[in-house]
PDB file of C-alpha atoms in Angstrom:
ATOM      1  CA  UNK A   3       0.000   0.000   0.000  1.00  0.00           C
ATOM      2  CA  UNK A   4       1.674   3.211  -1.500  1.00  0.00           C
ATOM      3  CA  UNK A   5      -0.359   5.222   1.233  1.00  0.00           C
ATOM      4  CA  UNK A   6      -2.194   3.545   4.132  1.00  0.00           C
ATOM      5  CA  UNK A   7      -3.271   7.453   5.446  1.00  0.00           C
ATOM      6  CA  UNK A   8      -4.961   8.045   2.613  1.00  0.00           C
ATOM      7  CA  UNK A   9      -6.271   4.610   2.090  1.00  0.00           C
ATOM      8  CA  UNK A  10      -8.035   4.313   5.679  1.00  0.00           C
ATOM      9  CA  UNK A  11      -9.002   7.719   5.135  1.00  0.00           C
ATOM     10  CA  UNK A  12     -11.147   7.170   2.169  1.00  0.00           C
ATOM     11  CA  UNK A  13     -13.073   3.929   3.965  1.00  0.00           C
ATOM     12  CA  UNK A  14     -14.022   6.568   6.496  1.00  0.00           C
ATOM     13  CA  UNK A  15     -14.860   8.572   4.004  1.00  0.00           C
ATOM     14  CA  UNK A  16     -16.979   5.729   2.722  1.00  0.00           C
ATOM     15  CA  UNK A  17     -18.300   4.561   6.352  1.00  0.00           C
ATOM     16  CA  UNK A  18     -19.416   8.167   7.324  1.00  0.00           C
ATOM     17  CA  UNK A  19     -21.455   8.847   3.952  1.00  0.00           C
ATOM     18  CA  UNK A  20     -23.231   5.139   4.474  1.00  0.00           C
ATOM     19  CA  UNK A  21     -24.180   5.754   7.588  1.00  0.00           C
ATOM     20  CA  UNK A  22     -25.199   9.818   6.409  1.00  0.00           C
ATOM     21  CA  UNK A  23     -23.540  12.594   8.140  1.00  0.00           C
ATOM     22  CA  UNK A  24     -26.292  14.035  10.329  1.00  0.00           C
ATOM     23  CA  UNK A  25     -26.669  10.113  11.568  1.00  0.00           C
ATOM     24  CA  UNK A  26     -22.496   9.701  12.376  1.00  0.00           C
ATOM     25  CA  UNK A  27     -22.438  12.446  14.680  1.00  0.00           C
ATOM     26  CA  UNK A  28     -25.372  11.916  16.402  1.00  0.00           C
ATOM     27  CA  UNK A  29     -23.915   8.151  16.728  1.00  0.00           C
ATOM     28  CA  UNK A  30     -20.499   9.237  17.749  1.00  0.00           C
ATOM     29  CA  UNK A  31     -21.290  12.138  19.573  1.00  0.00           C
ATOM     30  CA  UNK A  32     -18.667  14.271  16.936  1.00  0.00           C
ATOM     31  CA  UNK A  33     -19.606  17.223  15.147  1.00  0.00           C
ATOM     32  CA  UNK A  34     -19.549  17.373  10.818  1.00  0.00           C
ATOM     33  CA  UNK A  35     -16.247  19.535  11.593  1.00  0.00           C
ATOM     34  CA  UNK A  36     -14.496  16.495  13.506  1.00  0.00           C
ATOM     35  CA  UNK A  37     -15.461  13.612  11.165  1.00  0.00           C
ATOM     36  CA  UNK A  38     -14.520  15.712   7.789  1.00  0.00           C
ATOM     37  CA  UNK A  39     -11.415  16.064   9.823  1.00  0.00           C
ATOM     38  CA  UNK A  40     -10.859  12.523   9.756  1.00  0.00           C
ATOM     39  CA  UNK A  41     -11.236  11.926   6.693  1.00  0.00           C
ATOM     40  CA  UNK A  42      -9.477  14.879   5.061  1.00  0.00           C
ATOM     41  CA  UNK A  43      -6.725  14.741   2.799  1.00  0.00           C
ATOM     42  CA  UNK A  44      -5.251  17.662   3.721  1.00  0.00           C
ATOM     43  CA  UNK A  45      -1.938  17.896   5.425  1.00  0.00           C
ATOM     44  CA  UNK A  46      -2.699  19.268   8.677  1.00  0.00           C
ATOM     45  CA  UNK A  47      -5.197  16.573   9.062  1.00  0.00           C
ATOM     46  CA  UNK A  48      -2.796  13.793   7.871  1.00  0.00           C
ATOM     47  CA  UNK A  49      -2.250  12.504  10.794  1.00  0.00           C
ATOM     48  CA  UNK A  50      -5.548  12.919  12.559  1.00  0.00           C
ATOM     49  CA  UNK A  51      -7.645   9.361  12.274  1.00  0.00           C
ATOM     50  CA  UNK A  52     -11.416   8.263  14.024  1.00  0.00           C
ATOM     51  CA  UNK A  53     -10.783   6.464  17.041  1.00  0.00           C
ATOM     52  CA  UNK A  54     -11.522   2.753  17.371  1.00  0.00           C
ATOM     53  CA  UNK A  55     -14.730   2.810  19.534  1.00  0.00           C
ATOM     54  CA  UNK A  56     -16.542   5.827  17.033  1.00  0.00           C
ATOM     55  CA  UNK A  57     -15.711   2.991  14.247  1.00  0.00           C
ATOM     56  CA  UNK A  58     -17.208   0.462  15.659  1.00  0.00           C
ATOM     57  CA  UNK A  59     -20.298   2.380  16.815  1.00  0.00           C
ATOM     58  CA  UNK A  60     -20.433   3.774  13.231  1.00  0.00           C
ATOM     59  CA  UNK A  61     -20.007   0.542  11.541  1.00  0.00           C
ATOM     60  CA  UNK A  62     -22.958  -1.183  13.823  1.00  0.00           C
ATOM     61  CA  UNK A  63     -25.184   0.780  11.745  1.00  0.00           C
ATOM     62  CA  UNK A  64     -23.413   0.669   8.294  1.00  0.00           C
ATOM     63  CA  UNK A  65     -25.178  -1.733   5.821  1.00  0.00           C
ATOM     64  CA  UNK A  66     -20.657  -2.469   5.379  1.00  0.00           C
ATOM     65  CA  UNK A  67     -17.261  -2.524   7.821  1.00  0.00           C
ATOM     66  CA  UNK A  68     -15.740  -0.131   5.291  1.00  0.00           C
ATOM     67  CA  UNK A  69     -12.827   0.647   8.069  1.00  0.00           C
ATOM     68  CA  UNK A  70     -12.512  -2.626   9.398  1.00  0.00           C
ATOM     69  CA  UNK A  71     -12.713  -4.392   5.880  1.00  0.00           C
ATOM     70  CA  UNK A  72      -9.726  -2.143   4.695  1.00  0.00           C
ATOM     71  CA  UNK A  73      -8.001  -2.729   7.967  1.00  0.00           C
ATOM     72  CA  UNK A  74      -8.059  -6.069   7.146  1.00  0.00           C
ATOM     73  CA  UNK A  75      -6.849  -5.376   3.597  1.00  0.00           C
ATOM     74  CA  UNK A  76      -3.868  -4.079   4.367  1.00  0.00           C
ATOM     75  CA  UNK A  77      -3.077  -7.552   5.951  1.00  0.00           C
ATOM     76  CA  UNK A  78      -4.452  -9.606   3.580  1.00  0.00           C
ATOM     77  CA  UNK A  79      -7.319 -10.982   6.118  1.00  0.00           C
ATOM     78  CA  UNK A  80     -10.574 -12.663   4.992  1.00  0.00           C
ATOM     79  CA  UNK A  81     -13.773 -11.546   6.824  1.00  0.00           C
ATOM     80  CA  UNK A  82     -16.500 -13.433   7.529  1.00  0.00           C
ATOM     81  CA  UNK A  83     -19.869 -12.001   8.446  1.00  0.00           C
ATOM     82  CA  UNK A  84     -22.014 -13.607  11.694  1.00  0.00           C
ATOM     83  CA  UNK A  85     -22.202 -17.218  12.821  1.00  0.00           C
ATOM     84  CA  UNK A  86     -23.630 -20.055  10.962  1.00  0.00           C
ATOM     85  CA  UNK A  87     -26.659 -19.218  13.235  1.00  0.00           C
ATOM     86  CA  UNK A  88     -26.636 -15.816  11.048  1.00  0.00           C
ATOM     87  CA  UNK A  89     -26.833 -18.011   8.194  1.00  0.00           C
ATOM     88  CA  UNK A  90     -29.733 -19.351   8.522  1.00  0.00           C
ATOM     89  CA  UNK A  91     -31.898 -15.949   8.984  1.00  0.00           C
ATOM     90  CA  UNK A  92     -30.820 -15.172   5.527  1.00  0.00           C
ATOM     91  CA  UNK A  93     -32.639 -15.852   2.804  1.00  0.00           C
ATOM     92  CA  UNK A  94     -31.612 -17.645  -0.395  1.00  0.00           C
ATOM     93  CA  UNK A  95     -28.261 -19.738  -0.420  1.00  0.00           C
ATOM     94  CA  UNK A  96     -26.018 -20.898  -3.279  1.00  0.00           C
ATOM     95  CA  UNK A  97     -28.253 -20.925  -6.051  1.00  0.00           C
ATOM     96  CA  UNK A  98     -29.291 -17.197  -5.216  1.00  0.00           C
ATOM     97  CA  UNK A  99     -25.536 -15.886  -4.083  1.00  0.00           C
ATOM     98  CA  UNK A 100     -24.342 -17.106  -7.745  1.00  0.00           C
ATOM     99  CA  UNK A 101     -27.177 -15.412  -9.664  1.00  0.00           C
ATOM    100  CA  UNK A 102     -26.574 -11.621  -7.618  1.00  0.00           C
ATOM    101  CA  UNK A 103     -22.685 -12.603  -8.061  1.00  0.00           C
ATOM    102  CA  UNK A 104     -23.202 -12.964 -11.823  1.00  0.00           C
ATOM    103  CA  UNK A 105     -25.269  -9.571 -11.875  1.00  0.00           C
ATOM    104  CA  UNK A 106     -22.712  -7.617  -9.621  1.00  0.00           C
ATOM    105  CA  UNK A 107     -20.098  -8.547 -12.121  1.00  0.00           C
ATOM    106  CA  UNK A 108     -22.076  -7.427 -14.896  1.00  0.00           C
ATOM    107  CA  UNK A 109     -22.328  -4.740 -13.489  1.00  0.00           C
ATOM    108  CA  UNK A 110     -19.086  -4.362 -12.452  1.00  0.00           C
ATOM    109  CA  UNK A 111     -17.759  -4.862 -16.353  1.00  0.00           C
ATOM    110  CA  UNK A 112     -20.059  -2.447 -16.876  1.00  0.00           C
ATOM    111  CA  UNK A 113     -18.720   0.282 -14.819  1.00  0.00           C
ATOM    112  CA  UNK A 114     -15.374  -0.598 -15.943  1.00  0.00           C
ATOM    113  CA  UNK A 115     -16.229  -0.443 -19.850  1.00  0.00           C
ATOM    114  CA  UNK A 116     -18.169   3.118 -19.332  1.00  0.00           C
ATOM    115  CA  UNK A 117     -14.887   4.695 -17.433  1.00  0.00           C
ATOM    116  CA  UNK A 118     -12.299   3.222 -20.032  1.00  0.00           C
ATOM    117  CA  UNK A 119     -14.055   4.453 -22.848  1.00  0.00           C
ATOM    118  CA  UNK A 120     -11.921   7.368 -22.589  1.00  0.00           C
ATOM    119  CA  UNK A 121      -8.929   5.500 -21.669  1.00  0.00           C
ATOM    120  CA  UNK A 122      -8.921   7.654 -18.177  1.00  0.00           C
ATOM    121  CA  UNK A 123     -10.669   7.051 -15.030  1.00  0.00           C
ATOM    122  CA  UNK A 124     -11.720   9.757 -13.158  1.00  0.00           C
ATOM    123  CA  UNK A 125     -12.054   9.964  -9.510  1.00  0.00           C
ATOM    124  CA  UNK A 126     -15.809   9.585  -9.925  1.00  0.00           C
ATOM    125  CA  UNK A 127     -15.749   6.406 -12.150  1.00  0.00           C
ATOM    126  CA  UNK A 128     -12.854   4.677  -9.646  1.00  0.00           C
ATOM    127  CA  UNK A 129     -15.508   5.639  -6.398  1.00  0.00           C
ATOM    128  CA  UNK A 130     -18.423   4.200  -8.627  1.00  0.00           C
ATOM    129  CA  UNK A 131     -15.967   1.159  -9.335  1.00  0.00           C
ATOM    130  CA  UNK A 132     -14.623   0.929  -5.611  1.00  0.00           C
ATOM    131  CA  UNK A 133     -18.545   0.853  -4.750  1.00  0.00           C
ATOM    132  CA  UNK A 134     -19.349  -2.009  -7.294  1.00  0.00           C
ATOM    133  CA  UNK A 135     -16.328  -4.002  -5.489  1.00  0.00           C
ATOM    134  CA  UNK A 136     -17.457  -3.730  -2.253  1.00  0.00           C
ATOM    135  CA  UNK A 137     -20.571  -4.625  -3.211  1.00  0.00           C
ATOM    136  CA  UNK A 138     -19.496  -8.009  -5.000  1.00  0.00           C
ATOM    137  CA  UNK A 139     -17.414  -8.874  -2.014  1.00  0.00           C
ATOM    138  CA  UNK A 140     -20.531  -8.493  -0.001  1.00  0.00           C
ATOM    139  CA  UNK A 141     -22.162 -11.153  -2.158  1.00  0.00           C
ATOM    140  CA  UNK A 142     -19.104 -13.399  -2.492  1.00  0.00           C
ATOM    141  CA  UNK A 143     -19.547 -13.436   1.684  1.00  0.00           C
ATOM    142  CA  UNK A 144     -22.782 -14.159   2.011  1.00  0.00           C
ATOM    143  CA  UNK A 145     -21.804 -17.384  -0.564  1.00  0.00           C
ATOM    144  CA  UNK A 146     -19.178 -18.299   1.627  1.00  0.00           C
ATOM    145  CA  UNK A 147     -21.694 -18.394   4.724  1.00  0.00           C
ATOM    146  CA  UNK A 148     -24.212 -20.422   2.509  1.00  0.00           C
ATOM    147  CA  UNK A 149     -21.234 -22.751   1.669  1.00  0.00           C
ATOM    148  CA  UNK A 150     -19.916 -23.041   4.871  1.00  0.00           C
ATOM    149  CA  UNK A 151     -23.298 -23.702   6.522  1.00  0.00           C
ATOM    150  CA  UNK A 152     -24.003 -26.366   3.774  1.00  0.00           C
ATOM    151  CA  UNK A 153     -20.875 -28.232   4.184  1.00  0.00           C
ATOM    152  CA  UNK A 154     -21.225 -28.560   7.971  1.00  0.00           C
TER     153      UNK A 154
END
């Protein structure tokens, strides 16, 4: 990683704006001011980061762990979501995982053919692509659940 600041910095980026501004600080108790601040690019923030416990509050009510999934990243860790008790509650399995991991792609492909028609991709077309990853890893989780709860 060329720049883990700026790499955990953009998963907050991505964790406050799931969760909405107006709902992170009334989760973390921090005002807009402080949680830009953490997220900023800007040198006199560089080194200023969201504490642990306002990440874990904040990613309670995420529909994703974008902090802890790029913590885990930079390792090269696989998460798992839940027990195989969570497993159950969900609906689907296999079959239906494959089909929404076939239409993420798509869509995925998609995304990728629309921002190298120009040969360049913008900021905006690598979030949109970043946002179509995440969401395929979501799906490729929820298979490994199914899988894991099937072969037990």
């Amino acid at each position: 990683m060329a720049d883990i600041g700026t790499y955990l910095k953009k998963h907050t980026e991505a964790l406050v704006k799931d969760v909405g501004i107006e709902a992170a600080c009334e989760i973390t108790g921090k005002s807009k001011a402080t949680l830009g601040r953490y997220y900023s690019e800007n040198s006199e923030h560089s080194d200023r980061f969201m504490p642990v416990d306002a990440v874990a509050r904040l990613e309670g009510s995420a529909s994703f762990p974008h902090v802890t999934s790029a913590l885990a990243d930079l390792r090269n860790i696989t998460l798992s979501y839940g027990t195989n008790a969570d497993c159950t509650s969900r609906p689907g399995g296999v079959n239906a995982d494959v089909i929404a991991l076939s239409q993420r792609f798509a869509t995925l492909m998609s995304e990728y053919q629309s921002a190298m028609e120009d040969g360049i991709i913008t900021v905006n077309e690598a979030k949109r692509l970043l946002k179509e990853t995440v969401l395929l890893q979501q799906v490729l989780l929820d298979m490994k659940l199914h899988l894991e709860e099937d072969s037990a």
